[in-house]
């Protein structure tokens, strides 16, 4: 857990949180795509941090976002609603993870690199801002995009 947010600008705070998610991504198990996710409470306290673990766990649902959302709900202990919480991710969430953010009622989604092939927060789809849904979190994408994309590029370059 980290200390609560300091009184800084939202932009610099988002950058700080994405840097923290990048540090988390550095702990991704061998063979998994290096994505880090955090859930931060309304008071700025880090409730959960997770990496992708699909390969390590043999679980198609073990995306960093899903694991972080589950842990945050467990930490809060008052049900599944993560209202006023922020989901911070190094990569734009896919449809499953964007849907989970909506279902968990997170207040904000902040992410680093855009994902034009599978992104569901504005790239390929825009699940989180679909007007037919009851809940639509605020979204800020492209935070430290270059740094987040570089981590992924390095991973995929090494696999080729």
Coordinates of C-alpha atoms in Angstrom, one line a residue:
X1 CA 0.0 0.0 0.0
X2 CA 1.2 3.5 -0.7
X3 CA 0.5 6.8 1.0
X4 CA -2.6 8.9 0.2
X5 CA -2.4 11.3 -2.7
X6 CA -0.6 14.5 -2.2
X7 CA -2.2 17.8 -3.2
X8 CA -0.8 17.9 -6.7
X9 CA -2.3 18.5 -10.1
X10 CA -4.4 15.6 -11.5
X11 CA -2.1 15.3 -14.5
X12 CA 1.0 14.8 -12.3
X13 CA -0.8 12.5 -10.0
X14 CA -2.0 10.4 -13.0
X15 CA 1.6 10.2 -14.2
X16 CA 2.8 9.2 -10.7
X17 CA 0.2 6.4 -10.6
X18 CA 1.1 5.2 -14.1
X19 CA 4.8 5.1 -13.1
X20 CA 3.7 2.9 -10.1
X21 CA 1.8 0.6 -12.5
X22 CA 4.9 0.4 -14.7
X23 CA 6.9 -0.7 -11.7
X24 CA 4.3 -3.3 -10.9
X25 CA 4.4 -4.5 -14.6
X26 CA 8.1 -5.1 -14.1
X27 CA 7.2 -8.0 -11.7
X28 CA 5.1 -9.8 -14.4
X29 CA 5.9 -13.5 -14.5
X30 CA 8.1 -14.8 -17.3
X31 CA 6.1 -15.4 -20.4
X32 CA 3.2 -13.1 -19.5
X33 CA 2.6 -9.8 -21.3
X34 CA 4.0 -7.1 -19.0
X35 CA 1.0 -5.1 -17.9
X36 CA 0.6 -3.6 -14.5
X37 CA -2.6 -2.4 -12.9
X38 CA -3.6 -0.6 -9.7
X39 CA -6.8 0.3 -8.0
X40 CA -6.6 3.5 -6.0
X41 CA -9.3 4.5 -3.4
X42 CA -11.0 7.8 -3.3
X43 CA -8.5 8.9 -0.6
X44 CA -5.6 8.1 -2.9
X45 CA -4.6 4.9 -1.0
X46 CA -3.5 2.1 -3.2
X47 CA -5.9 -0.8 -2.6
X48 CA -4.5 -3.3 -5.0
X49 CA -1.7 -3.9 -7.5
X50 CA -1.5 -6.8 -10.0
X51 CA 0.2 -8.0 -13.2
X52 CA -0.9 -10.2 -16.0
X53 CA -0.8 -13.8 -14.9
X54 CA -2.6 -15.6 -17.8
X55 CA 0.3 -17.8 -18.7
X56 CA 1.6 -18.3 -15.1
X57 CA -1.8 -19.3 -13.8
X58 CA -3.2 -20.9 -16.9
X59 CA -6.3 -18.6 -16.5
X60 CA -7.7 -16.7 -19.5
X61 CA -9.2 -14.2 -17.1
X62 CA -6.0 -13.4 -15.2
X63 CA -5.5 -10.0 -16.7
X64 CA -3.9 -7.4 -14.5
X65 CA -7.0 -5.3 -14.3
X66 CA -9.3 -8.2 -13.3
X67 CA -6.9 -9.3 -10.5
X68 CA -6.5 -5.8 -9.2
X69 CA -10.3 -5.2 -9.2
X70 CA -10.9 -8.4 -7.4
X71 CA -8.3 -7.6 -4.7
X72 CA -9.5 -4.1 -4.2
X73 CA -13.1 -5.4 -3.6
X74 CA -11.7 -7.9 -1.1
X75 CA -9.6 -5.2 0.7
X76 CA -12.6 -2.8 0.9
X77 CA -14.7 -5.7 2.2
X78 CA -18.0 -4.0 1.5
X79 CA -19.1 -5.6 -1.7
X80 CA -18.1 -5.3 -5.3
X81 CA -18.8 -1.6 -5.9
X82 CA -15.6 0.4 -6.3
X83 CA -17.3 3.7 -6.7
X84 CA -14.9 6.7 -6.6
X85 CA -11.9 4.4 -7.1
X86 CA -9.5 4.7 -10.0
X87 CA -8.2 1.8 -12.1
X88 CA -4.7 2.6 -13.4
X89 CA -3.2 0.4 -16.1
X90 CA -0.1 0.5 -18.3
X91 CA -2.1 -0.6 -21.4
X92 CA -5.6 0.3 -22.6
X93 CA -8.0 -2.3 -21.2
X94 CA -9.6 -4.9 -23.5
X95 CA -13.3 -5.5 -23.7
X96 CA -13.3 -7.9 -20.8
X97 CA -11.4 -5.6 -18.5
X98 CA -13.3 -2.4 -19.6
X99 CA -16.5 -4.3 -18.9
X100 CA -15.2 -5.3 -15.5
X101 CA -14.4 -1.6 -14.7
X102 CA -17.9 -0.7 -15.7
X103 CA -19.4 -3.6 -13.7
X104 CA -17.3 -2.7 -10.6
X105 CA -18.5 0.9 -11.0
X106 CA -15.0 2.4 -10.9
X107 CA -15.0 6.2 -11.1
X108 CA -12.0 6.6 -13.4
X109 CA -9.8 4.6 -15.7
X110 CA -6.3 5.9 -16.4
X111 CA -4.1 4.1 -18.8
X112 CA -0.7 4.4 -20.6
X113 CA -0.3 2.9 -24.0
X114 CA -3.2 2.8 -26.5
X115 CA -4.1 -0.7 -27.9
X116 CA -5.5 -0.3 -31.4
X117 CA -6.0 -4.0 -31.9
X118 CA -8.0 -4.8 -28.7
X119 CA -8.5 -1.6 -26.8
X120 CA -12.0 -0.9 -25.4
X121 CA -11.5 2.5 -23.9
X122 CA -11.5 4.5 -27.1
X123 CA -9.2 2.7 -29.6
X124 CA -11.1 -0.2 -31.2
X125 CA -14.2 0.0 -29.0
X126 CA -15.4 2.4 -26.4
X127 CA -17.1 0.2 -23.9
X128 CA -16.6 2.5 -20.9
X129 CA -18.4 5.4 -22.5
X130 CA -21.3 3.6 -24.2
X131 CA -24.3 5.7 -23.5
X132 CA -26.5 2.7 -23.2
X133 CA -24.8 1.7 -20.0
X134 CA -25.9 2.9 -16.6
X135 CA -22.3 3.6 -15.4
X136 CA -19.6 5.3 -17.4
X137 CA -16.3 6.0 -15.7
X138 CA -14.2 9.0 -16.6
X139 CA -11.3 7.9 -18.9
X140 CA -7.8 9.4 -19.4
X141 CA -5.6 7.5 -21.9
X142 CA -2.1 8.0 -23.2
X143 CA -0.5 8.9 -19.8
X144 CA 3.2 8.2 -20.2
X145 CA 2.3 6.4 -23.4
X146 CA 5.9 6.2 -24.7
X147 CA 7.2 4.5 -21.6
X148 CA 4.3 2.1 -21.4
X149 CA 4.6 1.2 -25.1
X150 CA 8.3 0.7 -24.8
X151 CA 7.9 -2.0 -22.2
X152 CA 5.5 -3.9 -24.4
X153 CA 7.7 -3.4 -27.5
X154 CA 10.7 -4.8 -25.7
X155 CA 8.7 -7.9 -24.5
X156 CA 7.4 -8.7 -28.0
X157 CA 10.8 -8.0 -29.7
X158 CA 12.4 -10.6 -27.4
X159 CA 9.7 -13.1 -28.3
X160 CA 10.3 -12.9 -32.0

